[in-house]
PDB file of C-alpha atoms in Angstrom:
ATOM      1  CA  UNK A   5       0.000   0.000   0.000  1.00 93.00           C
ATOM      2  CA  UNK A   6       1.395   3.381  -1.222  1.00 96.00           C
ATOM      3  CA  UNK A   7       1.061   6.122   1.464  1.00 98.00           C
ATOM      4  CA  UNK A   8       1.176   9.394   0.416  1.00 98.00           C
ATOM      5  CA  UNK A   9       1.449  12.544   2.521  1.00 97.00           C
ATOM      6  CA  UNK A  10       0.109  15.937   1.081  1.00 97.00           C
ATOM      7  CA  UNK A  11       2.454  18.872   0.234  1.00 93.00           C
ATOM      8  CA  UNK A  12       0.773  20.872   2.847  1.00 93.00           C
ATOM      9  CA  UNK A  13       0.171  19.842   5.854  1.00 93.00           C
ATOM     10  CA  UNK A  14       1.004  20.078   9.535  1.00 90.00           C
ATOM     11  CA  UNK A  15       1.530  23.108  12.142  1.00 90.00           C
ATOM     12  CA  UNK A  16       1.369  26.682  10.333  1.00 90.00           C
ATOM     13  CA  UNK A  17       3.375  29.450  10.988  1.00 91.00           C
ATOM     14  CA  UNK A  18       1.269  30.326  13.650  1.00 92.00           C
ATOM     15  CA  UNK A  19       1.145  27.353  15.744  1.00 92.00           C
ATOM     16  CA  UNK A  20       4.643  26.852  15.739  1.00 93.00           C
ATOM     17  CA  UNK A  21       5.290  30.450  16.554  1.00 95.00           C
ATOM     18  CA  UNK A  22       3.047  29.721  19.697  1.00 95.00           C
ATOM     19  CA  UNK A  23       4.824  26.467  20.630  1.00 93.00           C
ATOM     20  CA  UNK A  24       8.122  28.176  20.344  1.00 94.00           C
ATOM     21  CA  UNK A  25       7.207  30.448  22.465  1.00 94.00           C
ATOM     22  CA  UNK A  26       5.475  28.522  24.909  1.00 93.00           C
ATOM     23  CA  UNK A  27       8.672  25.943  24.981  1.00 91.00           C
ATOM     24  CA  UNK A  28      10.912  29.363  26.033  1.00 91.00           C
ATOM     25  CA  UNK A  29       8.726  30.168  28.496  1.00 89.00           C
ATOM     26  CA  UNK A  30       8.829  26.692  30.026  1.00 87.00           C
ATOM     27  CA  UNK A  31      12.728  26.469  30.356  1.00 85.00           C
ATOM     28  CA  UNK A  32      14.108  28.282  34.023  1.00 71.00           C
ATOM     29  CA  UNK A  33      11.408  28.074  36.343  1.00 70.00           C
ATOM     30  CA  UNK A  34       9.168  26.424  34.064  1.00 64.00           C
ATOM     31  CA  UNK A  35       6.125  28.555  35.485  1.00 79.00           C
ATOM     32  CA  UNK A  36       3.636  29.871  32.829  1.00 92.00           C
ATOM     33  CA  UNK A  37       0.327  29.595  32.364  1.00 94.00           C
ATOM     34  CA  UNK A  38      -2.140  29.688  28.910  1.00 94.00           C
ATOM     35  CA  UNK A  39      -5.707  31.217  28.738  1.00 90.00           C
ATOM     36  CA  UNK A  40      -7.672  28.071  27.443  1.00 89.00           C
ATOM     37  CA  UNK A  41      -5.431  25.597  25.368  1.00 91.00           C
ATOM     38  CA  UNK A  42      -2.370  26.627  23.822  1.00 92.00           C
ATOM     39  CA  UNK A  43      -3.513  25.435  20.601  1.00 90.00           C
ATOM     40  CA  UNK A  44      -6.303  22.795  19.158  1.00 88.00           C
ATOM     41  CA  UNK A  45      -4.381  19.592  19.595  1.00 92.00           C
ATOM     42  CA  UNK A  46      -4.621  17.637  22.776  1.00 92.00           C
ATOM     43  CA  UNK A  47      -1.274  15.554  22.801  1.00 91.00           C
ATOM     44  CA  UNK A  48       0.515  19.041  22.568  1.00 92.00           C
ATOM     45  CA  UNK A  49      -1.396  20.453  25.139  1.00 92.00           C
ATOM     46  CA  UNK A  50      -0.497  17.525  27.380  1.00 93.00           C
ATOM     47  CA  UNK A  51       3.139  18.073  26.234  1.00 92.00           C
ATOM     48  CA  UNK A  52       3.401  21.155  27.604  1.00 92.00           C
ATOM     49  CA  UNK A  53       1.536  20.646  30.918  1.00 92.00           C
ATOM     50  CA  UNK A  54       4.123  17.522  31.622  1.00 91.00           C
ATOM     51  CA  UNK A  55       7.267  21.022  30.872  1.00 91.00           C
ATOM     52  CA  UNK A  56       5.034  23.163  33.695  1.00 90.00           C
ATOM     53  CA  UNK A  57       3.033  24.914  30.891  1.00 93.00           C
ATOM     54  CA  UNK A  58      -0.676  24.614  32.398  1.00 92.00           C
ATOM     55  CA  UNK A  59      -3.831  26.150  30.929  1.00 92.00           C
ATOM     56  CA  UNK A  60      -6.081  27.752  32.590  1.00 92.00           C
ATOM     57  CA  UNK A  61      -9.704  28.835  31.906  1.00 89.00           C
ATOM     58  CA  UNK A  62      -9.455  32.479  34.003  1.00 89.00           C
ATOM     59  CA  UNK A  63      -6.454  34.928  34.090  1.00 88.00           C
ATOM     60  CA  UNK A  64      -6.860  34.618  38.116  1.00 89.00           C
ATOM     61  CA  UNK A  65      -6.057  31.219  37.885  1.00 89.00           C
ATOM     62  CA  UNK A  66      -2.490  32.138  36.919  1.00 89.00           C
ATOM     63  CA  UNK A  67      -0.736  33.157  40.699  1.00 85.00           C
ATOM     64  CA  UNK A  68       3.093  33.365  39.120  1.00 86.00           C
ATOM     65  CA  UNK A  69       5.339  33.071  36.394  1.00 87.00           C
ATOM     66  CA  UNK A  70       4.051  34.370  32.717  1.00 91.00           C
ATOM     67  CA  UNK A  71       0.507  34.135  31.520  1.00 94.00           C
ATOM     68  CA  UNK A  72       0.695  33.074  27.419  1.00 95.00           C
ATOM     69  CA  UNK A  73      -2.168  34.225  25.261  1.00 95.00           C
ATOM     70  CA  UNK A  74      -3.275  31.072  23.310  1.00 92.00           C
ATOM     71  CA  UNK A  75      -2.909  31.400  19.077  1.00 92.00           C
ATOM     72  CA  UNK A  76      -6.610  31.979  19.008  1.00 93.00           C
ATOM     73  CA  UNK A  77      -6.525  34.882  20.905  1.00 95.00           C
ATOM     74  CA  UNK A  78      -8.672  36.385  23.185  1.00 95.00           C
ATOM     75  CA  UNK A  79     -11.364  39.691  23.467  1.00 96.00           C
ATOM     76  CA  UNK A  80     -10.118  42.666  24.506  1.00 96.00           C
ATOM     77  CA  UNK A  81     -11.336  42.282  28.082  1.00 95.00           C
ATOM     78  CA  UNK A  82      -9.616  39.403  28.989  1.00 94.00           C
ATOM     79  CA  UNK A  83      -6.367  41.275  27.458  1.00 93.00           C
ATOM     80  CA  UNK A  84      -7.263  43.875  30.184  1.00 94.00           C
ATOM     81  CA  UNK A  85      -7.341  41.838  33.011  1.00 91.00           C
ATOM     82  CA  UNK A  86      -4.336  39.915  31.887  1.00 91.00           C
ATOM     83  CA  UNK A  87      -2.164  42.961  31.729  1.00 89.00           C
ATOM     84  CA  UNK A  88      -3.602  44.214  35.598  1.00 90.00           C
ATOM     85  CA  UNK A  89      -2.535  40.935  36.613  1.00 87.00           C
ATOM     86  CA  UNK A  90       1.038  42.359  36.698  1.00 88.00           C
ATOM     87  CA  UNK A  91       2.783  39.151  35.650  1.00 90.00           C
ATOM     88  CA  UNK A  92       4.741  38.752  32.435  1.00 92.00           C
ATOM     89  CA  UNK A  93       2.348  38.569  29.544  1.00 94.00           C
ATOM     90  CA  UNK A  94       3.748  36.378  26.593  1.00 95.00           C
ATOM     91  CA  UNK A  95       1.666  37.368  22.970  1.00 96.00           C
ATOM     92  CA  UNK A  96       1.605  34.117  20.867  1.00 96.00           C
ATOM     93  CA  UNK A  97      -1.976  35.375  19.184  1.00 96.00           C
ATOM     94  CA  UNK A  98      -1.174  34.076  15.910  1.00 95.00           C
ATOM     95  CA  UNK A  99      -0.531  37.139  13.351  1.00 95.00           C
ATOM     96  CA  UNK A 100      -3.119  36.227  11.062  1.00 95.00           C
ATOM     97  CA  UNK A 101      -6.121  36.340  14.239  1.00 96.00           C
ATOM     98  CA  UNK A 102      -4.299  39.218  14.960  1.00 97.00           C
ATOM     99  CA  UNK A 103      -5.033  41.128  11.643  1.00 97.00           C
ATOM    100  CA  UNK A 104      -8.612  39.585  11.549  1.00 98.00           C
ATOM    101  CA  UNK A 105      -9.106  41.388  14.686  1.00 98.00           C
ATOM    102  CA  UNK A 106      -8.066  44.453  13.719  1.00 98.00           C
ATOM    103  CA  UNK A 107     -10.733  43.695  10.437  1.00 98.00           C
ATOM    104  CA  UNK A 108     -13.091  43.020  12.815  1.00 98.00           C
ATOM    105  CA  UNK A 109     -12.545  46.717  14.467  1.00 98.00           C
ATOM    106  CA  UNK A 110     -12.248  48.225  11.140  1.00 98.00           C
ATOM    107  CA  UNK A 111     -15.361  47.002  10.029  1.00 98.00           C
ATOM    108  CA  UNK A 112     -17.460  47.826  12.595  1.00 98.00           C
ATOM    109  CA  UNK A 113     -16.543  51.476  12.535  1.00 97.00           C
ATOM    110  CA  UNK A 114     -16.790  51.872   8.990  1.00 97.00           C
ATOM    111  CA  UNK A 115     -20.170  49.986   8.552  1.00 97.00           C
ATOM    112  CA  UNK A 116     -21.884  49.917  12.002  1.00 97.00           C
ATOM    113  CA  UNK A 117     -23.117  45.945  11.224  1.00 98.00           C
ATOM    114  CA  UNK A 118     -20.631  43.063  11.453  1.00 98.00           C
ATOM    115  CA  UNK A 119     -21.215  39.578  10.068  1.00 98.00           C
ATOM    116  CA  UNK A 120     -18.509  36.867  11.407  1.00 98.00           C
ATOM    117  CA  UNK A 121     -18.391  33.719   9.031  1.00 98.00           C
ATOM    118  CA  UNK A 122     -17.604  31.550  11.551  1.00 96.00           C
ATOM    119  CA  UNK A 123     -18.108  28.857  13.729  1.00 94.00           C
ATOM    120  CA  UNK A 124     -20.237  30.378  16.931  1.00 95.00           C
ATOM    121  CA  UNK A 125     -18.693  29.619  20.382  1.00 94.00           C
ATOM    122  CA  UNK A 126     -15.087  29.297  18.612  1.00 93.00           C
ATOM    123  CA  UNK A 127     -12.622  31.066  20.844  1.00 93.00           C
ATOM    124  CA  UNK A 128     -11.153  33.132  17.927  1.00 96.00           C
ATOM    125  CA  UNK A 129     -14.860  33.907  16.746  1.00 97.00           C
ATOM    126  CA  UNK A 130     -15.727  35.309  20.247  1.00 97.00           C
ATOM    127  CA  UNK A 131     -12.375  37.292  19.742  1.00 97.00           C
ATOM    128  CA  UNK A 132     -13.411  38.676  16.113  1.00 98.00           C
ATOM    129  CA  UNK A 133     -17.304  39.465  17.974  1.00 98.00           C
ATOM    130  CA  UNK A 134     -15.798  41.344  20.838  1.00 98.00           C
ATOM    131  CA  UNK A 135     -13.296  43.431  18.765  1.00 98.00           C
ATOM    132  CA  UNK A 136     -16.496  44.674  16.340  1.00 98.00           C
ATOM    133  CA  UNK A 137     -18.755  45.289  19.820  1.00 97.00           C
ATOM    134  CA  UNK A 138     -15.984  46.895  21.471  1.00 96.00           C
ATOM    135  CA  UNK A 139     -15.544  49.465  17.879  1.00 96.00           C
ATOM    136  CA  UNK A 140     -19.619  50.114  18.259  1.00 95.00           C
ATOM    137  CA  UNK A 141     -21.172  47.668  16.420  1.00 97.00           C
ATOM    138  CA  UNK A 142     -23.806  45.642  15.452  1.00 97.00           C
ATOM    139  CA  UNK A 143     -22.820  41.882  14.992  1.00 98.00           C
ATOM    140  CA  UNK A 144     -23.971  38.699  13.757  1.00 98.00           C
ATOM    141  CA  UNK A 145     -22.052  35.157  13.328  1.00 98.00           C
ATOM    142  CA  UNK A 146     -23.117  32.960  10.608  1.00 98.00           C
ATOM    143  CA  UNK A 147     -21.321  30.083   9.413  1.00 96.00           C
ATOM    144  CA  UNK A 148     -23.690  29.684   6.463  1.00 97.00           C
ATOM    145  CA  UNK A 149     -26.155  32.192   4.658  1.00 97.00           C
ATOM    146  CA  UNK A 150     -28.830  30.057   6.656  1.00 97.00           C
ATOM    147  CA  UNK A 151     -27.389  31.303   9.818  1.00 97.00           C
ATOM    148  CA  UNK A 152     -28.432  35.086   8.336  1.00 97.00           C
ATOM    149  CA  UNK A 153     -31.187  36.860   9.950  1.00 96.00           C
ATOM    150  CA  UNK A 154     -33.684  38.162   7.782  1.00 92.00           C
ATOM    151  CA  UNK A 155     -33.480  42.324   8.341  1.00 92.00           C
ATOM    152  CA  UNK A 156     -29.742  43.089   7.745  1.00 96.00           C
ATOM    153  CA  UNK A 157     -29.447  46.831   7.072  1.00 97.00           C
ATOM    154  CA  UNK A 158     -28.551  48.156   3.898  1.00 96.00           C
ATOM    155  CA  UNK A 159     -24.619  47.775   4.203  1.00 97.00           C
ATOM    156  CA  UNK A 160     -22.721  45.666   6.399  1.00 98.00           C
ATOM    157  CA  UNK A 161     -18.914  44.682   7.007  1.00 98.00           C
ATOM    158  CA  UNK A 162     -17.646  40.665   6.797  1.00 98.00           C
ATOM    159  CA  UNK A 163     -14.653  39.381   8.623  1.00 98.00           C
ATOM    160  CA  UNK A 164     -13.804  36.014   8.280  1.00 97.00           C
ATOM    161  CA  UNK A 165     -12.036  33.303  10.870  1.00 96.00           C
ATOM    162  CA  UNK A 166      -8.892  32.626   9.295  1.00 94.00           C
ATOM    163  CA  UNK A 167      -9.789  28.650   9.361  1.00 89.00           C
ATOM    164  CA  UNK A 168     -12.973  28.954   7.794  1.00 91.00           C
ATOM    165  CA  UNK A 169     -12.854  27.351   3.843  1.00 87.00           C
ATOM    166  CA  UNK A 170     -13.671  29.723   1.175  1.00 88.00           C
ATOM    167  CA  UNK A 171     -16.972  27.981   0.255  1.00 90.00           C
ATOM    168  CA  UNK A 172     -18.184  29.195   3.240  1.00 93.00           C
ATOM    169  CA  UNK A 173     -17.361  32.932   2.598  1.00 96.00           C
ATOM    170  CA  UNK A 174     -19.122  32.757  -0.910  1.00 96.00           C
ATOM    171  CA  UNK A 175     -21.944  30.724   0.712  1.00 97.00           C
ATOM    172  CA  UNK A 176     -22.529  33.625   2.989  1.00 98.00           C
ATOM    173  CA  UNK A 177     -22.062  36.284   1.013  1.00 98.00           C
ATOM    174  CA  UNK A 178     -24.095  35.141  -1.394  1.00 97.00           C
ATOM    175  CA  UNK A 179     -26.797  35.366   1.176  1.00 97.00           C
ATOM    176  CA  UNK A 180     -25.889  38.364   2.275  1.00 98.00           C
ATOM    177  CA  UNK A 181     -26.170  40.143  -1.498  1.00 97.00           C
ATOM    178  CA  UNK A 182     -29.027  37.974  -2.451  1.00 96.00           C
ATOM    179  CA  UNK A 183     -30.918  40.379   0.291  1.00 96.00           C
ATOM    180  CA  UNK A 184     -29.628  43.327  -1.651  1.00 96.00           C
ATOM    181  CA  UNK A 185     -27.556  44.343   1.082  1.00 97.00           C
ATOM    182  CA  UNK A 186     -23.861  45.825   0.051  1.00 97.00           C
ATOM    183  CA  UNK A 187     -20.939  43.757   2.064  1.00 97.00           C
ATOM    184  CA  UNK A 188     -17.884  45.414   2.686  1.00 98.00           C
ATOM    185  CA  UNK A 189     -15.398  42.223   3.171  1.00 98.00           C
ATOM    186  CA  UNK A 190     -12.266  41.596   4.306  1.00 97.00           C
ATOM    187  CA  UNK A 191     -11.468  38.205   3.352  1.00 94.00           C
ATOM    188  CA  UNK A 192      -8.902  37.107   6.759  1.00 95.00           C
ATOM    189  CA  UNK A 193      -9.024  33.257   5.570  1.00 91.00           C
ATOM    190  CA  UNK A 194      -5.521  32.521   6.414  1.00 91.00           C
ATOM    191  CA  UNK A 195      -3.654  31.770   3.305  1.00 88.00           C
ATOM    192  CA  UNK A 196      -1.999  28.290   5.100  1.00 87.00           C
ATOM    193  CA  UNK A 197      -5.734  26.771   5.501  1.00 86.00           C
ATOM    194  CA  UNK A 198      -6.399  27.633   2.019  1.00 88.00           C
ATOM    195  CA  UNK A 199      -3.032  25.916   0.575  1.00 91.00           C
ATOM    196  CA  UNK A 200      -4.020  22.845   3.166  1.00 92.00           C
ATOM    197  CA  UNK A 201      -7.775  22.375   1.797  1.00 92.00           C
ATOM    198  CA  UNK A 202      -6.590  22.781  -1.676  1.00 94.00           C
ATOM    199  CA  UNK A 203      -3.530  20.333  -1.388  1.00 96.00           C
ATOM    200  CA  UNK A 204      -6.401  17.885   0.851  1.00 97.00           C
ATOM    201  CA  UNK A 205      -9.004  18.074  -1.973  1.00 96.00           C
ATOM    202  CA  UNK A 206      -6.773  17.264  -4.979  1.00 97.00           C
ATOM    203  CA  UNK A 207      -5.025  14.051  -2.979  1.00 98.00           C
ATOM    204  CA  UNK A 208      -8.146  13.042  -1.834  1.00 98.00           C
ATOM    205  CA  UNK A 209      -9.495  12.690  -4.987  1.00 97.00           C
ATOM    206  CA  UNK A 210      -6.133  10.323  -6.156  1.00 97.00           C
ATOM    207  CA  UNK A 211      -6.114   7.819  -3.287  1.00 98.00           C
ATOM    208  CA  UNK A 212      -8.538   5.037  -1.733  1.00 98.00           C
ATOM    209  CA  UNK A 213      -8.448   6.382   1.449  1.00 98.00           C
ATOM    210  CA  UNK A 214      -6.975   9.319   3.181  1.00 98.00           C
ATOM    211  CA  UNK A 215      -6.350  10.122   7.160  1.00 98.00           C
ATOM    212  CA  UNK A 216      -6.578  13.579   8.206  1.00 98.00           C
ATOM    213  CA  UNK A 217      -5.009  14.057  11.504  1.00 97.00           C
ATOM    214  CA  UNK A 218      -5.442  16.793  13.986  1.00 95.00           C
ATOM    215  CA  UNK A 219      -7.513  17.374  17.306  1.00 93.00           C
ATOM    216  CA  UNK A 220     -11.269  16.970  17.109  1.00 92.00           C
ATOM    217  CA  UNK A 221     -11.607  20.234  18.694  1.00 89.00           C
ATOM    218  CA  UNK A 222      -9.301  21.651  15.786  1.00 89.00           C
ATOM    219  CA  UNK A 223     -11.849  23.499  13.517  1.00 85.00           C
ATOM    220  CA  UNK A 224      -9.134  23.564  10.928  1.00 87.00           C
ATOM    221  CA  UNK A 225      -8.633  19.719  11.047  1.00 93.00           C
ATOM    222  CA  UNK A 226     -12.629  19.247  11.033  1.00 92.00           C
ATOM    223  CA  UNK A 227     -12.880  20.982   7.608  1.00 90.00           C
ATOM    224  CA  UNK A 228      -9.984  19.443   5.927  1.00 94.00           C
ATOM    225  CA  UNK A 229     -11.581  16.349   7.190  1.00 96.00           C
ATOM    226  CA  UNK A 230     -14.887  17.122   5.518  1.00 95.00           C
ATOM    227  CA  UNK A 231     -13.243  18.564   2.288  1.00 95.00           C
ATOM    228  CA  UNK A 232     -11.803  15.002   2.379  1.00 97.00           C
ATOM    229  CA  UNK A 233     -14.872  13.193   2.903  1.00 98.00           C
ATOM    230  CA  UNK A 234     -16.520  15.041  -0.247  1.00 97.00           C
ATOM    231  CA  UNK A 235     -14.026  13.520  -2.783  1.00 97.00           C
ATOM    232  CA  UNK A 236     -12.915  10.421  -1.025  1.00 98.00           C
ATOM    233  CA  UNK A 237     -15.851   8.135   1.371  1.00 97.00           C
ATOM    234  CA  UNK A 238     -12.881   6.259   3.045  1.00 98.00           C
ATOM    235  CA  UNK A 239     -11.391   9.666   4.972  1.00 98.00           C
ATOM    236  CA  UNK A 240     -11.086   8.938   8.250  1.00 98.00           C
ATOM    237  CA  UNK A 241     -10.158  11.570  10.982  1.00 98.00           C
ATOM    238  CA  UNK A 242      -7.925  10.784  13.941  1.00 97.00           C
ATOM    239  CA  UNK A 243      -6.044  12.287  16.481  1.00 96.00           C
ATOM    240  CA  UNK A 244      -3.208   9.815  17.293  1.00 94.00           C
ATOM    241  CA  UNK A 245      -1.610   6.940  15.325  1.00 96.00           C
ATOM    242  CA  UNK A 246      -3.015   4.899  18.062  1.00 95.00           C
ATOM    243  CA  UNK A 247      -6.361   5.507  16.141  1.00 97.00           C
ATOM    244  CA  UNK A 248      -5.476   3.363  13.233  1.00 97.00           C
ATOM    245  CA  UNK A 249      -7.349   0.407  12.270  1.00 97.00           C
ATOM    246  CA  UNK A 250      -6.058  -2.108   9.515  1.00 96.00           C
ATOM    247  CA  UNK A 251      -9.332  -2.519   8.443  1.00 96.00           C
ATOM    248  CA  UNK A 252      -9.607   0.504   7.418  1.00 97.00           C
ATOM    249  CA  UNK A 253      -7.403   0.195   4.412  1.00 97.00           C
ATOM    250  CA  UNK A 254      -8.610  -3.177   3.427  1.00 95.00           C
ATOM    251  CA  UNK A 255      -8.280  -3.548  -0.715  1.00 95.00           C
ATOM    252  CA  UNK A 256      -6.486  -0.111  -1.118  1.00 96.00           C
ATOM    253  CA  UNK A 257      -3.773   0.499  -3.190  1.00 97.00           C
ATOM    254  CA  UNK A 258      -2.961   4.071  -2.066  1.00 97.00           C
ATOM    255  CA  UNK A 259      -3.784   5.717   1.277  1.00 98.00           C
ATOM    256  CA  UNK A 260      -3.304   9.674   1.720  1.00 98.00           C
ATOM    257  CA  UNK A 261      -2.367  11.389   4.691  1.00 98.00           C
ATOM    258  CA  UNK A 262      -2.675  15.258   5.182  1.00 98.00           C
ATOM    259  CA  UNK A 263      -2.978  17.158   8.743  1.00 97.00           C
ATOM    260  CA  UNK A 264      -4.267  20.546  10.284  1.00 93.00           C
ATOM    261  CA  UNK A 265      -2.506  23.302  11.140  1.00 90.00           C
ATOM    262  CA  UNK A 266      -2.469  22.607  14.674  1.00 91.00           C
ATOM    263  CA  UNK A 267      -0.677  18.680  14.304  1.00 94.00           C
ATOM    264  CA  UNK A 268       3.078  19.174  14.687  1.00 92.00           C
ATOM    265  CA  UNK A 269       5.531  17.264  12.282  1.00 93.00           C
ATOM    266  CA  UNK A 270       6.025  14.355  14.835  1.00 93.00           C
ATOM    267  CA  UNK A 271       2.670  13.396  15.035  1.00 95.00           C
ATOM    268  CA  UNK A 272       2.014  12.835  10.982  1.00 97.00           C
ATOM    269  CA  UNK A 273       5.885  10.942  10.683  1.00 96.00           C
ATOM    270  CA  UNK A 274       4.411   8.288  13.198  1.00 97.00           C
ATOM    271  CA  UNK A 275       1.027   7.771  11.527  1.00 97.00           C
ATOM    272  CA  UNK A 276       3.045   7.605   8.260  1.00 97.00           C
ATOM    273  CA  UNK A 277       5.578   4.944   9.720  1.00 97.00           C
ATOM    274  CA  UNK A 278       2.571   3.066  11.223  1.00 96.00           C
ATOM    275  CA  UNK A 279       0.929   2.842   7.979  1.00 97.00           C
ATOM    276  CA  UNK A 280       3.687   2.325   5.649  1.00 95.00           C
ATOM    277  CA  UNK A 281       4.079  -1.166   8.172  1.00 93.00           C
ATOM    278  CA  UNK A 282       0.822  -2.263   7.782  1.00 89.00           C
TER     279      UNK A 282
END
């Protein structure tokens, strides 16, 4: 059985920019502390509790060392409290949240009326919501034009999370204009998901079966996984290479592997090794 991996895959820029600095922040002392999980992956999040690296759900929860905002980022008000907290504050927000925040802001000043295309409850959508509140705005998250209420006002502003697939932007938007409503957009869909789903989509339609590794709680990982599953039936989406089941791959020739952004380079050698023995 051939396996072949996709020429993108694995950690972005962003995630290993986080884990690099989370790592420093570990060594000395090894006190430091991270507002919700580092990242979406839940073997690297154990990794860096077993360094000292614990994450915490409340910036009062951290009582010494530095406090690390997670890659995902957070609103503005939990930026406040962190920085009255008086500890070291460590900024591994990746850059492209970062600039979708600052869309987000943008937006809402400019047009009054923010759409999100996102997932609701997301951590980095509840970032993009707060930024557009905080600017004086209106806002509403839809993940598809379903998700649209029925009364938008004449001309609105659309920020996108950066892990959301382009489908979804045009699925929305489409919505939005078919009300005859004018959308101001700034497209934030970070350019590292795109190359992923793209890369996922065309090796998923070349292979018998494909494994698309990342956390479950990855939203990232849970696209690819579905882009997967719309050109190849046998996709199968696991966290581990624990997760793998020969039977899986009965009568296939070629098996495909790909990963999120959040699944370090580690993680996809050992489900490649694990498959390339079976």
């Amino acid at each position: 059985m051939e396996v072949i991996r996709s020429k993108n895959a694995g950690a972005c820029y962003g995630v290993q920019r986080a884990l690099d600095l989370a790592l420093k922040a570990s060594e000395g002392d090894g006190s430091a502390f991270t507002l919700g999980p580092l990242i979406h992956n839940p073997q690297v999040v154990a990794n860096l509790e077993a360094r000292g690296v614990l994450a915490v759900k409340e910036p009062e929860q951290a009582t010494h060392g530095a406090i690390i905002i997670r890659s995902h980022g957070v609103t503005p008000a939990v930026r406040r409290s962190v920085e009255v907290r008086g500890l070291p504050v460590i900024d591994a927000t990746c850059p492209h949240v970062a600039r979708a925040q600052k869309a987000a802001a943008t937006l809402a000043e400019e047009c009054g009326y923010v759409v999100v295309v996102g997932e609701e409850g997301h951590p980095e959508v509840e970032g993009l919501v707060a930024y557009a509140h905080e600017a004086g705005a209106q806002v509403h998250v839809a993940e598809t034009a379903a998700d649209l209420p029925g009364d938008l006002p004449e001309h609105v502003g659309v920020v996108v999370q950066t892990t959301q697939t382009r489908d979804a932007l045009d699925d929305v938007l489409e919505g939005i204009r078919a009300q005859g409503v004018a959308a101001q957009v700034k497209d934030t869909v970070c350019t590292a998901t795109r190359q992923r789903q793209q890369a996922a989509a065309e090796l998923a339609g070349q292979v018998d079966a494909i494994v698309v590794i990342g956390g479950r709680n990855s939203a990232n990982t849970t696209h690819l996984a579905e882009i997967c599953a719309a050109e190849c039936p046998r996709t199968h989406h696991i966290e581990s290479a624990a997760e793998l089941d020969p039977a899986w791959f009965a009568g296939c020739t070629s098996v495909g592997v790909t990963a999120g952004a959040s699944t370090p380079d580690d993680q996809i050698d050992e489900v490649v090794q694990r498959l390339e023995r079976m």
